[in-house]
Short mmCIF file of C-alpha atoms in Angstrom, two decimals:
data_model
loop_
_atom_site.label_atom_id
_atom_site.label_comp_id
_atom_site.label_asym_id
_atom_site.label_seq_id
_atom_site.Cartn_x
_atom_site.Cartn_y
_atom_site.Cartn_z
CA MET A 240 21.04 -5.87 18.75
CA PRO A 241 18.01 -4.44 17.99
CA SER A 242 17.95 -2.14 14.53
CA PRO A 243 18.32 1.65 14.90
CA ARG A 244 15.63 3.86 15.52
CA THR A 245 14.83 5.73 12.48
CA ASP A 246 14.96 9.45 12.69
CA ASP A 247 13.23 10.19 9.23
CA LEU A 248 10.17 8.84 9.83
CA PRO A 249 8.04 9.01 6.85
CA ALA A 250 11.22 8.10 4.82
CA ALA A 251 11.39 4.89 6.99
CA PHE A 252 7.90 4.36 6.34
CA ARG A 253 7.74 4.47 2.51
CA THR A 254 10.77 2.45 2.77
CA VAL A 255 9.41 -0.42 4.67
CA MET A 256 5.98 -0.48 2.59
CA ARG A 257 8.28 -0.35 -0.55
CA HIS A 258 9.65 -3.58 0.30
CA VAL A 259 6.29 -5.34 1.09
CA ALA A 260 5.17 -7.05 -1.47
CA ALA A 261 1.66 -7.05 -2.81
CA THR A 262 -0.45 -8.26 -5.19
CA VAL A 263 -1.08 -6.14 -8.38
CA THR A 264 -4.92 -4.87 -8.80
CA VAL A 265 -6.61 -2.31 -11.34
CA VAL A 266 -9.42 -1.03 -9.66
CA THR A 267 -12.14 0.24 -11.94
CA ALA A 268 -15.19 2.50 -11.57
CA ALA A 269 -17.57 4.05 -13.99
CA ALA A 270 -19.34 7.41 -12.61
CA GLY A 271 -19.66 9.55 -16.07
CA ARG A 272 -16.69 7.99 -17.84
CA GLU A 273 -14.62 4.96 -17.22
CA HIS A 274 -11.48 4.97 -15.08
CA GLY A 275 -8.97 2.31 -14.23
CA MET A 276 -5.98 2.98 -12.03
CA THR A 277 -3.41 0.28 -10.63
CA VAL A 278 -3.57 -0.38 -6.72
CA THR A 279 -1.79 -2.24 -4.47
CA ALA A 280 -3.43 -1.01 -1.70
CA VAL A 281 -6.23 -4.16 -1.23
CA SER A 282 -7.27 -5.89 1.80
CA SER A 283 -9.59 -8.55 2.32
CA LEU A 284 -12.14 -7.26 5.20
CA SER A 285 -15.03 -9.39 6.07
CA MET A 286 -16.38 -12.83 5.22
CA GLU A 287 -19.95 -12.62 6.41
CA PRO A 288 -20.87 -10.20 4.43
CA PRO A 289 -17.80 -10.76 1.81
CA ALA A 290 -16.14 -7.32 1.45
CA LEU A 291 -12.77 -5.84 0.99
CA LEU A 292 -11.46 -2.54 0.99
CA VAL A 293 -9.32 -0.02 -0.82
CA CYS A 294 -7.16 2.55 0.19
CA ILE A 295 -7.03 5.35 -2.68
CA ASN A 296 -4.94 8.47 -3.01
CA GLN A 297 -7.44 11.50 -2.59
CA ARG A 298 -5.56 13.33 -5.61
CA THR A 299 -6.60 10.55 -8.31
CA LEU A 300 -9.39 10.85 -10.89
CA LEU A 301 -10.37 7.37 -9.51
CA HIS A 302 -10.73 8.73 -6.44
CA ASP A 303 -13.06 11.24 -7.39
CA LEU A 304 -14.79 8.99 -9.85
CA MET A 305 -15.34 6.48 -6.68
CA LEU A 306 -16.87 8.92 -4.75
CA ARG A 307 -19.82 9.76 -7.23
CA GLY A 308 -20.22 6.32 -8.17
CA SER A 309 -21.69 3.39 -6.18
CA ARG A 310 -19.96 0.42 -7.46
CA PHE A 311 -16.29 -0.30 -8.40
CA CYS A 312 -14.72 -3.52 -9.68
CA VAL A 313 -11.36 -4.75 -8.51
CA ASN A 314 -9.78 -6.77 -11.16
CA VAL A 315 -6.59 -8.97 -9.93
CA LEU A 316 -4.01 -9.59 -12.46
CA ALA A 317 -2.67 -12.68 -13.54
CA HIS A 318 1.29 -13.16 -13.38
CA ASP A 319 2.06 -12.25 -16.68
CA GLN A 320 0.02 -9.09 -16.68
CA ALA A 321 2.85 -6.84 -15.90
CA PRO A 322 2.09 -4.45 -19.12
CA VAL A 323 -1.42 -3.95 -18.07
CA SER A 324 -0.34 -2.76 -14.70
CA ALA A 325 2.14 -0.77 -16.39
CA ALA A 326 -0.67 0.99 -18.58
CA PHE A 327 -2.82 1.64 -15.53
CA SER A 328 -0.10 3.50 -13.46
CA GLY A 329 0.57 6.03 -15.99
CA THR A 330 2.49 4.70 -18.77
CA VAL A 331 -0.56 4.90 -21.20
CA ALA A 332 -3.17 7.89 -20.96
CA PRO A 333 -6.46 7.18 -19.04
CA ALA A 334 -8.23 7.12 -22.56
CA GLU A 335 -6.22 4.78 -24.18
CA ARG A 336 -5.47 2.32 -21.00
CA PHE A 337 -8.29 0.11 -21.96
CA ALA A 338 -6.37 -0.96 -25.24
CA VAL A 339 -4.24 -3.06 -22.91
CA GLY A 340 -5.58 -6.00 -21.64
CA ASP A 341 -9.16 -7.97 -22.43
CA TRP A 342 -11.67 -5.52 -20.90
CA ARG A 343 -15.10 -5.89 -21.11
CA THR A 344 -17.82 -3.40 -20.13
CA ASP A 345 -20.75 -4.81 -17.55
CA GLU A 346 -24.35 -3.60 -17.67
CA ASP A 347 -23.63 -0.77 -15.72
CA GLY A 348 -20.55 0.42 -18.11
CA LEU A 349 -18.32 -0.88 -15.58
CA ARG A 350 -15.06 -2.30 -16.95
CA PHE A 351 -14.09 -5.72 -15.82
CA LEU A 352 -10.84 -7.91 -17.06
CA ALA A 353 -11.66 -10.68 -18.65
CA ASP A 354 -8.46 -12.31 -18.84
CA GLY A 355 -7.07 -11.50 -15.15
CA MET A 356 -6.87 -13.90 -12.34
CA ALA A 357 -10.16 -12.55 -10.96
CA SER A 358 -12.35 -9.56 -10.76
CA LEU A 359 -14.31 -8.58 -7.70
CA PHE A 360 -17.71 -6.32 -8.46
CA CYS A 361 -18.34 -4.15 -5.06
CA ARG A 362 -20.92 -2.17 -3.96
CA ASN A 363 -19.34 0.77 -2.19
CA THR A 364 -20.85 0.52 1.79
CA ALA A 365 -18.56 2.84 3.56
CA THR A 366 -15.80 5.91 2.43
CA ILE A 367 -13.61 6.99 5.49
CA PRO A 368 -10.98 9.64 4.50
CA TYR A 369 -8.04 9.28 6.44
CA GLY A 370 -4.79 11.63 5.67
CA THR A 371 -3.82 11.36 2.27
CA HIS A 372 -6.25 8.72 1.35
CA THR A 373 -9.73 7.26 1.37
CA ILE A 374 -10.73 3.59 2.81
CA PHE A 375 -13.47 2.43 0.44
CA VAL A 376 -15.36 -0.52 1.53
CA GLY A 377 -16.95 -3.15 -1.00
CA GLU A 378 -19.19 -5.35 -0.28
CA VAL A 379 -18.43 -8.13 -3.47
CA ALA A 380 -21.71 -8.37 -5.04
CA GLU A 381 -20.33 -10.71 -8.00
CA VAL A 382 -17.03 -12.61 -8.27
CA ARG A 383 -15.46 -13.66 -11.84
CA ARG A 384 -12.64 -16.18 -11.91
CA ASN A 385 -10.32 -16.86 -14.93
CA GLY A 386 -8.77 -20.26 -14.30
CA VAL A 387 -5.50 -18.39 -13.42
CA GLU A 388 -4.19 -19.39 -10.14
CA ARG A 389 -0.84 -16.86 -9.65
CA PRO A 390 -1.16 -13.22 -9.69
CA LEU A 391 1.31 -10.46 -10.19
CA LEU A 392 3.02 -8.99 -7.52
CA TYR A 393 4.74 -5.93 -7.11
CA GLN A 394 7.67 -5.71 -4.70
CA ASN A 395 10.51 -3.10 -4.38
CA THR A 396 9.59 -1.34 -8.09
CA GLN A 397 9.53 -4.58 -9.70
CA TYR A 398 7.41 -6.77 -11.02
CA CYS A 399 7.26 -10.52 -9.15
CA ARG A 400 5.67 -13.77 -9.08
CA CYS A 401 5.25 -15.82 -5.98
CA GLU A 402 7.47 -19.13 -5.56
CA PRO A 403 7.10 -21.32 -3.13
CA ILE A 404 9.65 -21.76 -0.66
CA ASP A 405 10.32 -25.17 -1.02
CA ALA A 406 10.97 -24.90 -4.73
CA VAL A 407 13.47 -21.76 -4.19
CA PRO A 408 17.15 -22.88 -4.24
CA ALA A 409 18.42 -21.60 -0.88
CA MET B 294 -15.50 -15.46 -24.02
CA PRO B 295 -15.97 -13.72 -20.43
CA SER B 296 -15.39 -16.36 -17.35
CA PRO B 297 -19.10 -17.54 -15.99
CA ARG B 298 -20.30 -15.90 -13.27
CA THR B 299 -20.43 -17.54 -9.70
CA ASP B 300 -23.51 -18.95 -7.82
CA ASP B 301 -21.84 -19.32 -4.30
CA LEU B 302 -20.69 -15.91 -3.88
CA PRO B 303 -19.02 -16.61 -0.18
CA ALA B 304 -17.33 -19.53 -1.58
CA ALA B 305 -15.91 -17.89 -4.46
CA PHE B 306 -14.77 -14.77 -2.76
CA ARG B 307 -12.76 -16.95 -0.23
CA THR B 308 -11.26 -18.78 -3.00
CA VAL B 309 -10.08 -15.57 -4.83
CA MET B 310 -8.78 -14.20 -1.69
CA ARG B 311 -6.72 -17.27 -0.88
CA HIS B 312 -5.01 -16.95 -4.38
CA VAL B 313 -4.01 -13.24 -3.42
CA ALA B 314 -0.58 -13.69 -2.36
CA ALA B 315 0.38 -10.99 1.06
CA THR B 316 3.11 -10.60 2.82
CA VAL B 317 2.75 -12.07 5.89
CA THR B 318 3.10 -10.14 9.61
CA VAL B 319 2.92 -10.70 12.91
CA VAL B 320 0.65 -8.30 14.89
CA THR B 321 1.26 -7.66 18.65
CA ALA B 322 -0.68 -5.78 21.12
CA ALA B 323 0.02 -5.41 25.12
CA ALA B 324 -2.96 -4.29 27.09
CA GLY B 325 -2.83 -6.66 30.11
CA ARG B 326 -1.22 -9.46 28.53
CA GLU B 327 1.46 -9.78 25.37
CA HIS B 328 0.04 -11.08 22.59
CA GLY B 329 0.69 -12.20 18.56
CA MET B 330 -0.79 -13.22 15.85
CA THR B 331 -0.20 -13.72 12.13
CA VAL B 332 -2.11 -11.44 9.92
CA THR B 333 -2.08 -10.95 5.84
CA ALA B 334 -4.60 -8.22 6.03
CA VAL B 335 -2.45 -5.23 5.90
CA SER B 336 -2.38 -2.53 3.99
CA SER B 337 -0.48 0.80 3.30
CA LEU B 338 -3.11 3.66 4.38
CA SER B 339 -1.76 6.79 4.24
CA MET B 340 1.69 8.65 3.69
CA GLU B 341 0.85 12.11 5.79
CA PRO B 342 0.55 11.34 8.26
CA PRO B 343 2.22 7.86 7.84
CA ALA B 344 -0.61 5.15 8.77
CA LEU B 345 -1.59 1.48 7.82
CA LEU B 346 -4.36 -0.49 8.57
CA VAL B 347 -5.11 -4.29 9.80
CA CYS B 348 -8.33 -6.04 9.58
CA ILE B 349 -8.66 -8.43 12.42
CA ASN B 350 -11.56 -11.24 12.97
CA GLN B 351 -13.90 -10.43 15.98
CA ARG B 352 -13.34 -13.51 17.19
CA THR B 353 -9.89 -13.18 18.07
CA LEU B 354 -8.05 -12.93 21.37
CA LEU B 355 -5.95 -10.01 19.55
CA HIS B 356 -8.95 -8.55 18.61
CA ASP B 357 -9.84 -8.12 22.28
CA LEU B 358 -6.34 -6.76 23.51
CA MET B 359 -6.57 -4.16 20.60
CA LEU B 360 -9.76 -2.80 21.48
CA ARG B 361 -8.42 -2.60 25.13
CA GLY B 362 -4.66 -0.94 24.31
CA SER B 363 -3.47 2.34 22.05
CA ARG B 364 -0.70 0.78 20.74
CA PHE B 365 0.09 -2.32 18.31
CA CYS B 366 3.35 -3.38 16.21
CA VAL B 367 3.25 -4.75 13.05
CA ASN B 368 6.29 -6.78 12.52
CA VAL B 369 6.77 -8.18 8.86
CA LEU B 370 8.58 -11.17 8.36
CA ALA B 371 11.52 -11.64 6.43
CA HIS B 372 11.71 -14.36 3.62
CA ASP B 373 13.06 -17.05 5.81
CA GLN B 374 10.64 -17.04 9.02
CA ALA B 375 8.05 -19.14 8.04
CA PRO B 376 8.25 -21.04 11.10
CA VAL B 377 7.70 -17.65 13.08
CA SER B 378 4.16 -17.45 10.75
CA ALA B 379 3.20 -21.03 11.56
CA ALA B 380 3.76 -20.64 15.40
CA PHE B 381 1.81 -17.23 15.34
CA SER B 382 -1.25 -18.88 13.19
CA GLY B 383 -2.07 -21.56 15.90
CA THR B 384 0.63 -24.19 15.69
CA VAL B 385 2.27 -22.90 19.41
CA ALA B 386 0.06 -21.76 22.23
CA PRO B 387 -0.29 -18.25 22.68
CA ALA B 388 1.99 -18.34 25.67
CA GLU B 389 4.65 -20.14 23.93
CA ARG B 390 4.93 -18.42 20.90
CA PHE B 391 7.59 -15.80 21.56
CA ALA B 392 9.96 -18.25 21.70
CA VAL B 393 10.26 -18.59 18.13
CA GLY B 394 11.98 -15.61 16.38
CA ASP B 395 14.13 -12.76 18.48
CA TRP B 396 11.30 -11.29 20.13
CA ARG B 397 12.44 -7.93 22.24
CA THR B 398 10.18 -5.91 24.58
CA ASP B 399 9.74 -1.97 24.06
CA GLU B 400 9.42 0.46 27.27
CA ASP B 401 5.17 -0.52 27.19
CA GLY B 402 5.80 -3.85 27.18
CA LEU B 403 4.66 -4.26 22.90
CA ARG B 404 6.91 -7.38 21.77
CA PHE B 405 8.64 -6.56 18.58
CA LEU B 406 10.73 -9.20 15.89
CA ALA B 407 14.25 -7.80 16.04
CA ASP B 408 15.03 -10.19 13.28
CA GLY B 409 12.10 -9.76 11.02
CA MET B 410 11.94 -6.98 7.93
CA ALA B 411 10.72 -4.47 9.80
CA SER B 412 8.82 -3.49 12.68
CA LEU B 413 6.02 -0.65 12.38
CA PHE B 414 4.94 0.48 15.88
CA CYS B 415 1.39 2.12 15.84
CA ARG B 416 -0.97 4.38 18.00
CA ASN B 417 -4.41 2.92 17.08
CA THR B 418 -6.12 6.30 15.93
CA ALA B 419 -9.48 4.67 14.50
CA THR B 420 -11.38 1.12 14.93
CA ILE B 421 -14.29 0.34 12.47
CA PRO B 422 -16.10 -2.71 12.98
CA TYR B 423 -17.48 -4.58 9.50
CA GLY B 424 -18.90 -7.54 9.40
CA THR B 425 -16.44 -10.47 10.70
CA HIS B 426 -13.84 -8.01 11.12
CA THR B 427 -12.51 -4.85 12.65
CA ILE B 428 -10.31 -2.22 10.83
CA PHE B 429 -7.82 -0.87 13.16
CA VAL B 430 -5.80 2.04 11.79
CA GLY B 431 -2.49 2.62 12.90
CA GLU B 432 -0.76 5.90 12.87
CA VAL B 433 3.12 4.69 12.47
CA ALA B 434 5.08 6.12 15.25
CA GLU B 435 8.47 4.55 14.89
CA VAL B 436 9.60 2.30 12.41
CA ARG B 437 12.99 -0.32 12.78
CA ARG B 438 14.55 -2.00 9.78
CA ASN B 439 16.99 -4.71 9.64
CA GLY B 440 18.39 -4.70 6.73
CA VAL B 441 16.63 -7.45 5.19
CA GLU B 442 14.90 -6.92 1.83
CA ARG B 443 12.62 -9.57 0.94
CA PRO B 444 9.39 -10.34 2.80
CA LEU B 445 7.74 -13.83 3.64
CA LEU B 446 4.50 -14.55 1.28
CA TYR B 447 1.36 -16.55 1.62
CA GLN B 448 -0.70 -17.85 -1.45
CA ASN B 449 -2.89 -20.47 -1.73
CA THR B 450 -1.97 -22.20 1.75
CA GLN B 451 2.08 -21.91 0.51
CA TYR B 452 4.93 -20.15 1.97
CA CYS B 453 6.43 -17.68 -0.94
CA ARG B 454 8.89 -15.50 -1.64
CA CYS B 455 8.94 -13.36 -4.34
CA GLU B 456 10.80 -13.79 -7.39
CA PRO B 457 11.42 -10.89 -9.84
CA ILE B 458 9.79 -11.88 -13.04
CA ASP B 459 12.93 -11.30 -15.56
CA ALA B 460 14.67 -13.99 -13.42
CA VAL B 461 12.29 -16.70 -13.38
CA PRO B 462 12.31 -19.09 -16.27
CA ALA B 463 9.14 -19.18 -18.46
#
């Protein structure tokens, strides 16, 4: 039997998206001041040119800085970096967040996480506002990998890592 | 010490994106013919209105059908539906894919997965080509949930499920 239709559409949408697991990133920008925020709304977009997109709430400081600057960095967190995710999602004040994790600064003042899974340095090539958020398209100009193969995930308010299905008891 | 920079940028980008874990969905469209394809490039976009986006390779049949139609459905797979993902990513011919999983048909001929984690019925409200792919924005018009709380994931060529970090042995 098909499941019942939902009446409260926004609440049902939020519930489903909360149960969709996502890899955790910290997106950094540098336009006048350095800043970073935990973001899970990231998607691969194009292979040629290599490009990705991030969806950022318009009511955030990161959104303002990304509109003003031309570059941003998507730092993919390693499976043991839940404290970094927590710091950049609000448990630590913006000015103190970069003390959590091994953050470095590139020649333009853009922060990147030297001990994350990887950092994707992007040039912002398209900015598309939609509803409460904005899609920022980033063409990837440089990639740094750190030898970590497993990312940190977030699903239904919990930090997780991925377990291959064959290795998980039924 | 910072990690080395990469010279082969497209290859490095592909490697990083392959290691980013993602929830597996099957996106369906119906414009003249029914069709579905496994897609991991899905992101939540806006809360008001509720909207998501999917990034689809321009060289696929699904892309052509999504350009022609005005609706699509994002079916989030449950953790035990790796065979559905495999069928819709090429191991089964397009005409026979809907035999794998409990697929139903709505009043417009759009297919949805009655035993998946959830189905998000979308109206395509923006279409943005970029490089090899196109961003399709979908405003969510209806949500069906099926009581499943854990999705199927894909990471580094393996199907996975998410394990809360506290529950995983070090």
